[in-house]
mmCIF file of C-alpha atoms and ligand atoms in Angstrom:
data_model
loop_
_atom_site.group_PDB
_atom_site.id
_atom_site.type_symbol
_atom_site.label_atom_id
_atom_site.label_comp_id
_atom_site.label_asym_id
_atom_site.label_seq_id
_atom_site.Cartn_x
_atom_site.Cartn_y
_atom_site.Cartn_z
ATOM 1 C CA MET A 21 0.000 0.000 0.000
ATOM 2 C CA SER A 22 1.098 3.567 -0.535
ATOM 3 C CA ASP A 23 2.129 6.041 2.105
ATOM 4 C CA LEU A 24 -1.017 8.034 1.501
ATOM 5 C CA VAL A 25 -2.919 6.154 4.171
ATOM 6 C CA ASN A 26 -0.600 7.660 6.807
ATOM 7 C CA GLN A 27 -1.153 11.224 5.621
ATOM 8 C CA PRO A 28 -3.648 13.028 7.853
ATOM 9 C CA GLY A 29 -6.590 14.643 6.121
ATOM 10 C CA THR A 30 -6.322 12.599 2.908
ATOM 11 C CA ALA A 31 -9.788 11.064 3.160
ATOM 12 C CA GLU A 32 -11.377 14.496 3.744
ATOM 13 C CA GLN A 33 -9.443 16.077 0.885
ATOM 14 C CA MET A 34 -10.349 13.323 -1.573
ATOM 15 C CA ALA A 35 -13.985 13.545 -0.541
ATOM 16 C CA ALA A 36 -13.955 17.326 -0.992
ATOM 17 C CA TRP A 37 -12.659 16.861 -4.569
ATOM 18 C CA GLY A 38 -15.220 14.167 -5.283
ATOM 19 C CA VAL A 39 -12.355 11.727 -5.860
ATOM 20 C CA GLU A 40 -12.877 8.085 -4.910
ATOM 21 C CA TRP A 41 -10.128 6.766 -2.643
ATOM 22 C CA ARG A 42 -9.911 3.062 -1.845
ATOM 23 C CA PRO A 43 -6.909 2.227 0.333
ATOM 24 C CA GLY A 44 -5.703 -1.366 0.144
ATOM 25 C CA GLU A 45 -7.807 -2.273 -2.890
ATOM 26 C CA ARG A 46 -6.762 -5.604 -4.427
ATOM 27 C CA LEU A 47 -5.922 -5.119 -8.079
ATOM 28 C CA SER A 48 -6.976 -8.698 -8.855
ATOM 29 C CA GLY A 49 -10.493 -7.263 -9.000
ATOM 30 C CA HIS A 50 -9.441 -4.660 -11.564
ATOM 31 C CA THR A 51 -7.412 -6.742 -14.031
ATOM 32 C CA SER A 52 -8.637 -9.163 -16.683
ATOM 33 C CA LEU A 53 -6.049 -11.721 -15.535
ATOM 34 C CA GLY A 54 -7.589 -11.639 -12.057
ATOM 35 C CA VAL A 55 -4.284 -11.420 -10.206
ATOM 36 C CA GLY A 56 -2.564 -8.611 -8.318
ATOM 37 C CA GLY A 57 -2.170 -7.537 -4.699
ATOM 38 C CA PRO A 58 -3.356 -4.461 -2.808
ATOM 39 C CA THR A 59 -2.654 -0.835 -3.520
ATOM 40 C CA ASP A 60 -4.423 2.475 -3.054
ATOM 41 C CA LEU A 61 -6.860 3.033 -5.864
ATOM 42 C CA ILE A 62 -7.792 6.613 -6.689
ATOM 43 C CA ARG A 63 -10.577 7.163 -9.192
ATOM 44 C CA VAL A 64 -11.248 10.529 -10.765
ATOM 45 C CA ARG A 65 -14.434 11.450 -12.558
ATOM 46 C CA ASP A 66 -14.001 15.215 -12.814
ATOM 47 C CA TYR A 67 -10.743 15.707 -14.720
ATOM 48 C CA ARG A 68 -10.592 19.375 -13.672
ATOM 49 C CA ARG A 69 -9.446 18.083 -10.282
ATOM 50 C CA LEU A 70 -6.331 16.483 -11.742
ATOM 51 C CA PRO A 71 -3.907 19.424 -11.311
ATOM 52 C CA GLU A 72 -4.735 19.732 -7.592
ATOM 53 C CA LEU A 73 -4.742 15.986 -7.036
ATOM 54 C CA MET A 74 -1.423 15.428 -8.810
ATOM 55 C CA GLU A 75 0.121 18.321 -6.900
ATOM 56 C CA TYR A 76 -1.180 16.765 -3.669
ATOM 57 C CA LEU A 77 0.522 13.454 -4.483
ATOM 58 C CA ARG A 78 3.710 15.136 -5.713
ATOM 59 C CA THR A 79 4.226 17.296 -2.626
ATOM 60 C CA ARG A 80 3.764 14.230 -0.395
ATOM 61 C CA GLY A 81 6.173 12.153 -2.467
ATOM 62 C CA VAL A 82 3.527 9.571 -3.333
ATOM 63 C CA PRO A 83 4.344 7.785 -6.613
ATOM 64 C CA TRP A 84 1.498 6.746 -8.878
ATOM 65 C CA ARG A 85 0.727 4.697 -11.963
ATOM 66 C CA LEU A 86 -2.132 4.976 -14.363
ATOM 67 C CA LEU A 87 -4.672 2.168 -14.509
ATOM 68 C CA GLY A 88 -6.758 1.879 -17.657
ATOM 69 C CA GLY A 89 -9.064 -1.085 -18.155
ATOM 70 C CA GLY A 90 -6.519 -3.469 -16.601
ATOM 71 C CA THR A 91 -6.759 -5.752 -19.626
ATOM 72 C CA ASN A 92 -3.066 -5.843 -20.543
ATOM 73 C CA LEU A 93 -1.690 -5.757 -17.046
ATOM 74 C CA LEU A 94 0.098 -8.214 -14.735
ATOM 75 C CA VAL A 95 0.423 -6.992 -11.137
ATOM 76 C CA VAL A 96 2.604 -8.708 -8.513
ATOM 77 C CA ASP A 97 0.888 -10.595 -5.681
ATOM 78 C CA GLU A 98 2.467 -8.555 -2.885
ATOM 79 C CA GLY A 99 0.856 -5.348 -4.114
ATOM 80 C CA LEU A 100 2.359 -1.949 -4.834
ATOM 81 C CA ALA A 101 3.709 1.010 -2.932
ATOM 82 C CA ASP A 102 2.424 3.244 -5.737
ATOM 83 C CA VAL A 103 -1.071 4.603 -6.013
ATOM 84 C CA ALA A 104 -3.131 3.295 -8.948
ATOM 85 C CA LEU A 105 -4.885 6.209 -10.569
ATOM 86 C CA GLN A 106 -7.903 5.564 -12.752
ATOM 87 C CA LEU A 107 -10.039 7.939 -14.769
ATOM 88 C CA LEU A 108 -13.730 7.216 -14.741
ATOM 89 C CA ARG A 109 -15.954 7.991 -17.678
ATOM 90 C CA ASP A 110 -16.311 11.648 -18.440
ATOM 91 C CA PRO A 111 -20.066 12.317 -18.324
ATOM 92 C CA GLU A 112 -19.788 14.548 -21.394
ATOM 93 C CA GLY A 113 -19.144 11.459 -23.526
ATOM 94 C CA MET A 114 -18.297 11.296 -27.211
ATOM 95 C CA LYS A 115 -18.781 14.059 -29.736
ATOM 96 C CA PHE A 116 -18.980 13.728 -33.497
ATOM 97 C CA ASP A 117 -18.368 16.265 -36.233
ATOM 98 C CA GLY A 118 -18.080 15.110 -39.851
ATOM 99 C CA ASN A 119 -15.231 12.590 -40.002
ATOM 100 C CA ARG A 120 -14.026 13.486 -36.527
ATOM 101 C CA ALA A 121 -14.862 11.706 -33.288
ATOM 102 C CA GLU A 122 -13.865 13.243 -29.958
ATOM 103 C CA VAL A 123 -13.689 10.468 -27.378
ATOM 104 C CA PRO A 124 -12.837 10.505 -23.648
ATOM 105 C CA THR A 125 -9.999 8.071 -22.985
ATOM 106 C CA ALA A 126 -11.926 6.319 -20.220
ATOM 107 C CA ALA A 127 -14.401 5.091 -22.849
ATOM 108 C CA ASN A 128 -14.461 1.386 -23.641
ATOM 109 C CA LEU A 129 -12.674 0.681 -26.935
ATOM 110 C CA GLY A 130 -15.278 -1.724 -28.339
ATOM 111 C CA THR A 131 -18.122 0.671 -27.521
ATOM 112 C CA THR A 132 -16.189 3.440 -29.266
ATOM 113 C CA VAL A 133 -15.750 1.374 -32.435
ATOM 114 C CA MET A 134 -19.497 0.713 -32.543
ATOM 115 C CA GLU A 135 -20.547 4.305 -31.714
ATOM 116 C CA CYS A 136 -18.379 5.494 -34.623
ATOM 117 C CA ALA A 137 -19.820 2.766 -36.864
ATOM 118 C CA LYS A 138 -23.377 3.963 -36.152
ATOM 119 C CA ARG A 139 -22.338 7.318 -37.590
ATOM 120 C CA ASN A 140 -20.877 5.634 -40.677
ATOM 121 C CA LEU A 141 -17.321 6.116 -39.494
ATOM 122 C CA GLY A 142 -15.044 3.129 -40.064
ATOM 123 C CA GLY A 143 -11.323 2.431 -39.911
ATOM 124 C CA MET A 144 -11.318 0.836 -36.467
ATOM 125 C CA GLU A 145 -13.104 -2.448 -37.217
ATOM 126 C CA GLY A 146 -10.057 -4.594 -36.449
ATOM 127 C CA LEU A 147 -10.008 -3.292 -32.877
ATOM 128 C CA ILE A 148 -13.489 -4.528 -32.064
ATOM 129 C CA GLY A 149 -12.534 -7.427 -29.792
ATOM 130 C CA VAL A 150 -9.614 -5.707 -28.096
ATOM 131 C CA PRO A 151 -10.718 -5.262 -24.472
ATOM 132 C CA GLY A 152 -9.924 -2.197 -22.386
ATOM 133 C CA THR A 153 -10.166 1.560 -22.550
ATOM 134 C CA VAL A 154 -9.349 3.936 -25.385
ATOM 135 C CA GLY A 155 -6.579 5.472 -23.232
ATOM 136 C CA GLY A 156 -4.895 2.132 -22.644
ATOM 137 C CA ALA A 157 -5.173 1.304 -26.336
ATOM 138 C CA LEU A 158 -3.472 4.618 -27.212
ATOM 139 C CA HIS A 159 -0.592 4.142 -24.764
ATOM 140 C CA MET A 160 0.042 0.654 -26.197
ATOM 141 C CA ASN A 161 -0.939 1.477 -29.772
ATOM 142 C CA ALA A 162 -3.256 -1.521 -29.645
ATOM 143 C CA GLY A 163 -3.697 -3.338 -32.906
ATOM 144 C CA ALA A 164 -5.394 -6.303 -34.493
ATOM 145 C CA TYR A 165 -6.365 -7.514 -37.955
ATOM 146 C CA GLY A 166 -4.485 -4.820 -39.807
ATOM 147 C CA THR A 167 -5.669 -1.867 -37.704
ATOM 148 C CA GLN A 168 -3.511 0.022 -35.219
ATOM 149 C CA ILE A 169 -5.243 2.714 -33.202
ATOM 150 C CA GLY A 170 -2.403 5.209 -33.784
ATOM 151 C CA ASP A 171 -3.213 5.259 -37.510
ATOM 152 C CA VAL A 172 -6.514 7.086 -36.977
ATOM 153 C CA VAL A 173 -5.459 9.566 -34.277
ATOM 154 C CA ARG A 174 -5.680 13.238 -35.137
ATOM 155 C CA ALA A 175 -4.960 14.822 -31.725
ATOM 156 C CA VAL A 176 -4.693 13.821 -28.085
ATOM 157 C CA THR A 177 -5.496 15.942 -25.029
ATOM 158 C CA VAL A 178 -2.971 15.125 -22.320
ATOM 159 C CA PHE A 179 -2.444 16.154 -18.716
ATOM 160 C CA ARG A 180 1.336 16.207 -18.542
ATOM 161 C CA GLY A 181 2.550 14.910 -15.220
ATOM 162 C CA ALA A 182 5.900 16.640 -15.682
ATOM 163 C CA SER A 183 4.506 20.163 -16.095
ATOM 164 C CA GLY A 184 1.071 19.793 -14.506
ATOM 165 C CA LYS A 185 -0.441 21.365 -17.658
ATOM 166 C CA VAL A 186 -3.056 20.163 -20.118
ATOM 167 C CA GLU A 187 -1.801 20.146 -23.729
ATOM 168 C CA VAL A 188 -3.324 19.155 -27.035
ATOM 169 C CA LEU A 189 -0.818 17.145 -29.068
ATOM 170 C CA ARG A 190 -1.299 16.845 -32.800
ATOM 171 C CA THR A 191 -0.616 13.496 -34.403
ATOM 172 C CA GLU A 192 2.773 14.731 -35.693
ATOM 173 C CA GLN A 193 3.841 15.296 -32.085
ATOM 174 C CA VAL A 194 3.204 11.685 -31.072
ATOM 175 C CA ARG A 195 5.065 8.603 -32.266
ATOM 176 C CA PHE A 196 3.185 5.335 -32.461
ATOM 177 C CA GLU A 197 5.053 2.082 -32.971
ATOM 178 C CA TYR A 198 4.291 -1.649 -32.681
ATOM 179 C CA ARG A 199 2.650 -1.914 -29.222
ATOM 180 C CA GLY A 200 4.123 1.348 -28.018
ATOM 181 C CA SER A 201 3.918 5.151 -28.162
ATOM 182 C CA SER A 202 6.010 8.169 -27.262
ATOM 183 C CA PHE A 203 3.733 9.239 -24.395
ATOM 184 C CA ALA A 204 5.602 9.566 -21.096
ATOM 185 C CA PRO A 205 4.580 7.224 -18.261
ATOM 186 C CA ASP A 206 3.250 10.250 -16.351
ATOM 187 C CA ASP A 207 1.199 11.567 -19.275
ATOM 188 C CA ILE A 208 -2.466 11.179 -18.415
ATOM 189 C CA LEU A 209 -4.391 10.984 -21.659
ATOM 190 C CA LEU A 210 -7.769 12.676 -21.277
ATOM 191 C CA ALA A 211 -9.385 12.689 -24.703
ATOM 192 C CA VAL A 212 -8.573 11.766 -28.278
ATOM 193 C CA SER A 213 -9.734 13.090 -31.587
ATOM 194 C CA PHE A 214 -9.991 10.409 -34.284
ATOM 195 C CA GLU A 215 -10.225 11.119 -37.989
ATOM 196 C CA LEU A 216 -12.064 8.233 -39.587
ATOM 197 C CA PRO A 217 -12.965 7.251 -43.142
ATOM 198 C CA ALA A 218 -16.666 7.413 -44.052
ATOM 199 C CA ARG A 219 -18.089 3.923 -44.681
ATOM 200 C CA PRO A 220 -21.621 2.564 -44.780
ATOM 201 C CA TYR A 221 -22.715 1.082 -41.455
ATOM 202 C CA ALA A 222 -23.569 -2.276 -43.062
ATOM 203 C CA GLU A 223 -20.057 -2.567 -44.491
ATOM 204 C CA ILE A 224 -18.434 -1.759 -41.134
ATOM 205 C CA LEU A 225 -20.686 -4.303 -39.426
ATOM 206 C CA GLU A 226 -19.631 -6.974 -41.914
ATOM 207 C CA ARG A 227 -15.943 -6.369 -41.108
ATOM 208 C CA VAL A 228 -16.642 -6.263 -37.389
ATOM 209 C CA LYS A 229 -18.393 -9.655 -37.620
ATOM 210 C CA LEU A 230 -15.478 -11.124 -39.553
ATOM 211 C CA CYS A 231 -12.919 -9.903 -37.004
ATOM 212 C CA ASN A 232 -15.052 -11.249 -34.154
ATOM 213 C CA GLN A 233 -15.274 -14.642 -35.861
ATOM 214 C CA LYS A 234 -11.513 -14.791 -36.410
ATOM 215 C CA ARG A 235 -10.831 -13.801 -32.827
ATOM 216 C CA ARG A 236 -13.314 -16.314 -31.398
ATOM 217 C CA ALA A 237 -11.738 -19.077 -33.471
ATOM 218 C CA SER A 238 -8.131 -18.304 -32.547
ATOM 219 C CA GLN A 239 -8.114 -16.740 -29.058
ATOM 220 C CA PRO A 240 -9.426 -17.843 -25.629
ATOM 221 C CA ILE A 241 -11.819 -14.913 -25.333
ATOM 222 C CA ASN A 242 -13.939 -16.459 -22.572
ATOM 223 C CA GLU A 243 -11.064 -17.065 -20.193
ATOM 224 C CA LYS A 244 -9.161 -14.720 -17.899
ATOM 225 C CA SER A 245 -6.085 -13.456 -19.740
ATOM 226 C CA ALA A 246 -4.176 -10.299 -20.612
ATOM 227 C CA GLY A 247 -4.174 -10.984 -24.354
ATOM 228 C CA CYS A 248 -0.861 -11.911 -25.931
ATOM 229 C CA ILE A 249 1.797 -12.167 -23.262
ATOM 230 C CA PHE A 250 4.870 -11.598 -25.500
ATOM 231 C CA LYS A 251 5.418 -9.401 -28.540
ATOM 232 C CA ASN A 252 6.029 -10.922 -31.948
ATOM 233 C CA PRO A 253 9.748 -10.430 -32.667
ATOM 234 C CA PRO A 254 10.411 -9.153 -36.215
ATOM 235 C CA GLY A 255 9.917 -12.008 -38.661
ATOM 236 C CA HIS A 256 8.559 -14.436 -36.045
ATOM 237 C CA SER A 257 5.204 -15.397 -34.639
ATOM 238 C CA THR A 258 5.501 -16.015 -30.900
ATOM 239 C CA GLY A 259 2.281 -18.062 -30.752
ATOM 240 C CA LYS A 260 3.520 -20.327 -33.521
ATOM 241 C CA MET A 261 6.911 -20.867 -31.852
ATOM 242 C CA ILE A 262 5.390 -21.736 -28.453
ATOM 243 C CA ASP A 263 2.909 -24.033 -30.200
ATOM 244 C CA GLU A 264 5.631 -25.793 -32.222
ATOM 245 C CA LEU A 265 7.552 -26.409 -29.009
ATOM 246 C CA GLY A 266 4.545 -28.397 -27.799
ATOM 247 C CA LEU A 267 3.931 -26.125 -24.823
ATOM 248 C CA LYS A 268 0.162 -25.636 -25.143
ATOM 249 C CA GLY A 269 -1.594 -26.800 -21.990
ATOM 250 C CA THR A 270 1.557 -26.455 -19.840
ATOM 251 C CA ARG A 271 0.499 -25.522 -16.328
ATOM 252 C CA VAL A 272 2.247 -23.828 -13.416
ATOM 253 C CA GLY A 273 -0.022 -23.591 -10.374
ATOM 254 C CA GLY A 274 -3.235 -22.073 -11.676
ATOM 255 C CA ALA A 275 -1.747 -20.613 -14.870
ATOM 256 C CA VAL A 276 -2.014 -22.470 -18.168
ATOM 257 C CA ILE A 277 -0.715 -21.857 -21.698
ATOM 258 C CA SER A 278 -3.923 -21.686 -23.696
ATOM 259 C CA GLU A 279 -4.636 -24.601 -26.017
ATOM 260 C CA ARG A 280 -6.376 -22.155 -28.354
ATOM 261 C CA HIS A 281 -3.535 -19.629 -28.719
ATOM 262 C CA ALA A 282 -0.092 -20.408 -27.352
ATOM 263 C CA ASN A 283 0.824 -16.756 -26.731
ATOM 264 C CA PHE A 284 -2.011 -16.460 -24.192
ATOM 265 C CA ILE A 285 -1.580 -17.442 -20.552
ATOM 266 C CA VAL A 286 -4.949 -18.054 -18.944
ATOM 267 C CA ASN A 287 -5.839 -17.969 -15.264
ATOM 268 C CA ARG A 288 -7.809 -21.184 -15.046
ATOM 269 C CA HIS A 289 -7.319 -22.399 -11.484
ATOM 270 C CA ALA A 290 -7.031 -19.335 -9.218
ATOM 271 C CA ALA A 291 -3.531 -18.509 -10.453
ATOM 272 C CA THR A 292 -1.199 -16.138 -8.665
ATOM 273 C CA ALA A 293 1.010 -13.607 -10.420
ATOM 274 C CA ALA A 294 3.965 -15.761 -9.302
ATOM 275 C CA ASP A 295 2.531 -18.730 -11.263
ATOM 276 C CA ILE A 296 2.261 -16.561 -14.353
ATOM 277 C CA PHE A 297 5.805 -15.202 -13.996
ATOM 278 C CA LYS A 298 7.133 -18.779 -13.703
ATOM 279 C CA LEU A 299 5.255 -19.830 -16.810
ATOM 280 C CA MET A 300 6.588 -16.795 -18.669
ATOM 281 C CA ASP A 301 10.159 -17.697 -17.643
ATOM 282 C CA LEU A 302 9.622 -21.241 -18.860
ATOM 283 C CA ILE A 303 8.354 -20.008 -22.236
ATOM 284 C CA ARG A 304 11.205 -17.501 -22.581
ATOM 285 C CA GLU A 305 13.837 -20.170 -21.844
ATOM 286 C CA ARG A 306 12.325 -22.722 -24.215
ATOM 287 C CA VAL A 307 11.943 -20.236 -27.082
ATOM 288 C CA LEU A 308 15.512 -18.986 -26.582
ATOM 289 C CA LYS A 309 16.829 -22.537 -26.639
ATOM 290 C CA GLY A 310 14.690 -23.689 -29.551
ATOM 291 C CA TYR A 311 14.774 -20.635 -31.803
ATOM 292 C CA GLY A 312 17.539 -18.385 -30.467
ATOM 293 C CA VAL A 313 14.912 -15.660 -29.984
ATOM 294 C CA ASP A 314 14.750 -13.579 -26.805
ATOM 295 C CA LEU A 315 11.074 -12.751 -26.221
ATOM 296 C CA GLU A 316 9.959 -9.342 -25.030
ATOM 297 C CA GLU A 317 6.893 -8.951 -22.802
ATOM 298 C CA GLU A 318 3.816 -7.490 -24.432
ATOM 299 C CA VAL A 319 1.846 -7.426 -21.195
ATOM 300 C CA ILE A 320 2.618 -4.491 -18.889
ATOM 301 C CA VAL A 321 4.116 -5.677 -15.610
ATOM 302 C CA TRP A 322 3.603 -3.739 -12.390
ATOM 303 C CA LYS A 323 6.066 -4.588 -9.662
ATOM 304 C CA ASN A 324 7.755 -2.552 -6.929
HETATM 305 N N1 EPU B 413 -0.271 -19.761 -34.495
HETATM 306 C C1 EPU B 413 -0.024 -21.065 -34.206
HETATM 307 N N2 EPU B 413 -0.338 -21.524 -32.945
HETATM 308 C C2 EPU B 413 -0.899 -20.736 -31.996
HETATM 309 C C3 EPU B 413 -1.136 -19.374 -32.302
HETATM 310 C C4 EPU B 413 -0.809 -18.915 -33.565
HETATM 311 O O1 EPU B 413 0.483 -21.817 -35.030
HETATM 312 O O2 EPU B 413 -1.151 -21.207 -30.899
HETATM 313 C C5 EPU B 413 0.036 -19.261 -35.850
HETATM 314 C C6 EPU B 413 -1.240 -18.936 -36.621
HETATM 315 O O3 EPU B 413 -1.755 -20.065 -37.242
HETATM 316 C C7 EPU B 413 -0.734 -17.892 -37.602
HETATM 317 C C8 EPU B 413 0.364 -17.178 -36.815
HETATM 318 O O4 EPU B 413 0.746 -18.054 -35.772
HETATM 319 O O5 EPU B 413 -0.149 -18.519 -38.712
HETATM 320 C C9 EPU B 413 -0.096 -15.825 -36.252
HETATM 321 O O6 EPU B 413 -1.178 -16.051 -35.353
HETATM 322 P P1 EPU B 413 -2.383 -15.016 -35.184
HETATM 323 O O7 EPU B 413 -2.981 -14.703 -36.515
HETATM 324 O O8 EPU B 413 -3.268 -15.538 -34.111
HETATM 325 O O9 EPU B 413 -1.718 -13.671 -34.744
HETATM 326 P P2 EPU B 413 -0.589 -13.352 -33.667
HETATM 327 O O10 EPU B 413 0.587 -12.823 -34.380
HETATM 328 O O11 EPU B 413 -0.372 -14.524 -32.767
HETATM 329 C C10 EPU B 413 -1.276 -10.865 -33.323
HETATM 330 C C11 EPU B 413 -1.356 -9.973 -32.137
HETATM 331 C C12 EPU B 413 -2.726 -10.122 -31.469
HETATM 332 C C13 EPU B 413 -3.815 -9.815 -32.463
HETATM 333 C C14 EPU B 413 -3.685 -10.794 -33.640
HETATM 334 C C15 EPU B 413 -4.693 -10.554 -34.730
HETATM 335 C C16 EPU B 413 0.823 -9.698 -31.093
HETATM 336 C C17 EPU B 413 1.747 -10.160 -30.029
HETATM 337 N N3 EPU B 413 -0.345 -10.328 -31.176
HETATM 338 O O12 EPU B 413 -1.294 -12.203 -32.830
HETATM 339 O O13 EPU B 413 -2.778 -9.155 -30.422
HETATM 340 O O14 EPU B 413 -5.084 -9.969 -31.868
HETATM 341 O O15 EPU B 413 -2.359 -10.638 -34.211
HETATM 342 O O16 EPU B 413 -4.343 -9.442 -35.501
HETATM 343 O O17 EPU B 413 1.149 -8.762 -31.828
HETATM 344 C C18 EPU B 413 -2.550 -8.629 -28.112
HETATM 345 O O18 EPU B 413 -2.032 -7.581 -28.463
HETATM 346 O O19 EPU B 413 -2.693 -8.914 -26.908
HETATM 347 C C19 EPU B 413 -2.993 -9.577 -29.123
HETATM 348 C C20 EPU B 413 -3.569 -10.722 -28.798
#
């Protein structure tokens, strides 16, 4: 847990700002993998409070990390000394103007794809089954079936942790790469403006259905996971390598390498983060030995 719990007046201050403060909250309840120990969770609905809140944490020397949808996150069992900060949905919601969609980053990614589709705005169909928030997807430059979210970004409104100021960054000021972006870890993304190609709703729906079918057939979408656990190294498919090594179904404690997609670790039997780390080490060693390839994590790991 963070030091915040020992700071007098914190509960009153958070309440006065309308900020939700949950000391000792287990992150297993906030991650799709269902693992992760306790930390202090701070949830902010009114983003105008961010400058004061961040200043409050900074002056007390309380470190923090940003929690999105928790769908690409592996948190250690012992919990964290850092605060987990989460933005809740901005009540103002999405706005549309011609080919532009202005979306709060706390919005669910799948919902966003469909809200755009209803207005005949396409270009994001491939992202339909990617779980999590729009903000998390931007930080990671989430991608699937030929679509990467960075490709359709026009501008991003960011609260910059370093300066405490809100800035609007144009697409030229941000670099998106394979499962990464140039945002700083203390950049809090607030809203994004997408520029999307006009397409008939029926056509978008057809593509969405196709992507859903492909995903259902090749990924364990009904089990607890964090999506692909390792990146694909250039020229290699990690899932294929793990599969060829015969590792599907390998179990450590409650964690299992999915039989449906070998680059997914699923929490099938009340796994701990430690089980998952052990299974990841096993995969890394076997792939290094078998293919001479050193795998890089795709999942974001939170440890102290
Ligand atoms: N394959 C196997 N065995 C497996 C899994 C895959 O042989 O167990 C083979 C497939 O048959 C195919 C190749 O490996 O020939 C690639 O597999 P797939 O099409 O499933 O794509 P991927 O490269 O494994 C990537 C992304 C996914 C994304 C899909 C679809 C990464 C690490 N993964 O997977 O993203 O959904 O493409 O576009 O880039 C994620 O980011 O968490 C994620 C799951």
